[in-house]
């Protein structure tokens, strides 16, 4: 089977996850590409953009929004893991997701990740709002393993 570009970018996120000291297991969550189950209690959706320069624009189809919504309604811990070229990975938790996009929308939604200065943190905006604080680059993958 041919290796696809998305496999390399998803691999960057998954490698960082499996190397974390709290990692125990990685499984496919369902048949959606990029939807994984970490340690039996955390669901992640991995998306990537291959461009090297900020900002990185991530679009979410109605089907992808439905998957996120289903996981949240089932009570799962849910994260979006946005691979930004070869530069960084941005992890967004369910509260941040709800600030940025309308997961109940029947239309496409978007999230933009921007690094405003060299070595600066990530600033995130979405279809319905913006985060009021930046996210440091080193938040991933630790954020996925923090206890509530």
Coordinates of C-alpha atoms in Angstrom, one line a residue:
X1 CA 0.0 0.0 0.0
X2 CA 1.3 3.4 -0.9
X3 CA 2.1 5.8 2.0
X4 CA 0.0 9.0 1.8
X5 CA 1.0 12.5 2.8
X6 CA -1.6 12.5 5.6
X7 CA 0.0 9.4 7.1
X8 CA 3.3 11.3 7.7
X9 CA 1.5 14.2 9.4
X10 CA -0.8 12.0 11.5
X11 CA 2.3 9.9 12.4
X12 CA 4.0 13.0 13.8
X13 CA 1.1 13.5 16.3
X14 CA 0.7 9.8 17.1
X15 CA 4.5 9.4 17.8
X16 CA 4.5 12.2 20.3
X17 CA 1.5 10.6 22.0
X18 CA 2.9 7.1 22.3
X19 CA 6.2 8.4 23.7
X20 CA 4.4 10.2 26.6
X21 CA 5.0 8.5 30.0
X22 CA 1.2 8.1 30.6
X23 CA 0.5 6.4 27.2
X24 CA -1.0 2.9 27.5
X25 CA -2.9 2.1 24.3
X26 CA -3.8 3.4 20.8
X27 CA -6.8 2.2 18.8
X28 CA -8.9 3.3 15.9
X29 CA -12.1 4.9 17.4
X30 CA -14.2 4.1 14.3
X31 CA -13.8 4.0 10.5
X32 CA -13.1 7.7 10.2
X33 CA -9.6 8.5 9.2
X34 CA -7.8 10.3 11.9
X35 CA -10.1 9.3 14.7
X36 CA -8.3 7.5 17.5
X37 CA -8.9 6.2 21.0
X38 CA -6.1 6.8 23.5
X39 CA -5.8 4.8 26.8
X40 CA -9.5 3.7 26.5
X41 CA -10.8 7.1 27.7
X42 CA -9.7 9.8 25.3
X43 CA -10.9 10.4 21.8
X44 CA -8.8 12.4 19.4
X45 CA -9.4 13.7 15.9
X46 CA -6.1 14.4 14.0
X47 CA -6.1 16.9 11.1
X48 CA -3.2 18.4 9.3
X49 CA -2.1 21.2 7.0
X50 CA 1.1 20.8 5.1
X51 CA 1.9 24.5 4.5
X52 CA 4.9 25.6 6.5
X53 CA 3.8 29.2 7.2
X54 CA 1.2 30.4 9.7
X55 CA -1.7 30.7 9.7
X56 CA -2.9 27.1 9.2
X57 CA -6.6 26.8 8.2
X58 CA -8.5 23.6 9.2
X59 CA -11.9 22.9 7.7
X60 CA -14.4 20.6 9.3
X61 CA -17.1 19.0 7.2
X62 CA -20.6 18.2 8.5
X63 CA -19.5 14.5 8.8
X64 CA -16.5 15.4 10.9
X65 CA -18.6 17.7 13.1
X66 CA -21.0 14.8 13.6
X67 CA -18.2 12.6 14.8
X68 CA -17.0 15.1 17.3
X69 CA -20.6 15.7 18.5
X70 CA -21.2 12.0 18.9
X71 CA -18.1 11.6 21.1
X72 CA -19.0 14.5 23.2
X73 CA -22.6 13.4 23.7
X74 CA -21.3 9.9 24.7
X75 CA -19.3 11.7 27.5
X76 CA -15.9 11.0 26.1
X77 CA -12.9 13.2 26.6
X78 CA -12.4 14.7 23.2
X79 CA -9.5 16.6 21.6
X80 CA -8.7 18.0 18.2
X81 CA -5.0 17.5 17.4
X82 CA -4.1 20.0 14.6
X83 CA -0.8 19.3 12.9
X84 CA 0.6 22.6 11.6
X85 CA 3.0 21.7 8.9
X86 CA 6.4 20.6 10.3
X87 CA 6.1 23.4 12.9
X88 CA 3.8 22.4 15.7
X89 CA 0.8 20.5 16.9
X90 CA -2.1 22.3 18.6
X91 CA -4.4 20.3 20.9
X92 CA -7.8 21.7 21.6
X93 CA -10.0 20.3 24.4
X94 CA -13.8 20.1 24.3
X95 CA -14.3 23.6 26.0
X96 CA -12.0 25.2 23.5
X97 CA -13.7 23.4 20.6
X98 CA -17.1 24.7 21.7
X99 CA -15.6 28.3 21.8
X100 CA -14.3 28.0 18.2
X101 CA -16.8 26.0 16.2
X102 CA -20.5 25.0 16.2
X103 CA -20.4 21.2 16.3
X104 CA -24.2 21.2 15.6
X105 CA -23.8 23.1 12.4
X106 CA -24.9 21.4 9.1
X107 CA -22.3 23.5 7.3
X108 CA -18.6 23.4 7.2
X109 CA -16.7 25.1 10.1
X110 CA -13.1 26.3 10.3
X111 CA -10.3 26.7 12.8
X112 CA -7.2 28.8 12.2
X113 CA -4.0 28.4 14.1
X114 CA -1.6 31.3 13.9
X115 CA 1.9 31.9 15.3
X116 CA 2.4 35.7 15.4
X117 CA 6.0 35.8 16.2
X118 CA 9.1 33.5 16.0
X119 CA 8.8 31.0 18.8
X120 CA 5.6 32.6 19.9
X121 CA 2.6 30.7 21.2
X122 CA -0.4 29.7 19.0
X123 CA -3.4 32.0 18.7
X124 CA -6.6 30.2 17.7
X125 CA -9.7 31.5 16.0
X126 CA -12.8 29.7 14.6
X127 CA -16.0 30.1 12.8
X128 CA -17.9 31.3 15.9
X129 CA -15.2 32.7 18.1
X130 CA -11.6 33.1 19.3
X131 CA -9.7 31.8 22.3
X132 CA -8.9 34.6 24.6
X133 CA -5.4 33.2 25.4
X134 CA -2.7 31.6 23.4
X135 CA -1.7 28.0 23.6
X136 CA 2.0 27.1 24.1
X137 CA 3.7 24.7 21.7
X138 CA 4.7 22.4 24.6
X139 CA 1.0 21.8 25.6
X140 CA 0.9 18.8 23.2
X141 CA 0.8 15.9 24.1
X142 CA 0.7 16.6 27.9
X143 CA -2.8 18.1 27.6
X144 CA -4.2 14.8 26.5
X145 CA -3.1 13.0 29.6
X146 CA -4.0 15.6 32.3
X147 CA -6.5 14.4 34.8
X148 CA -9.8 16.3 35.2

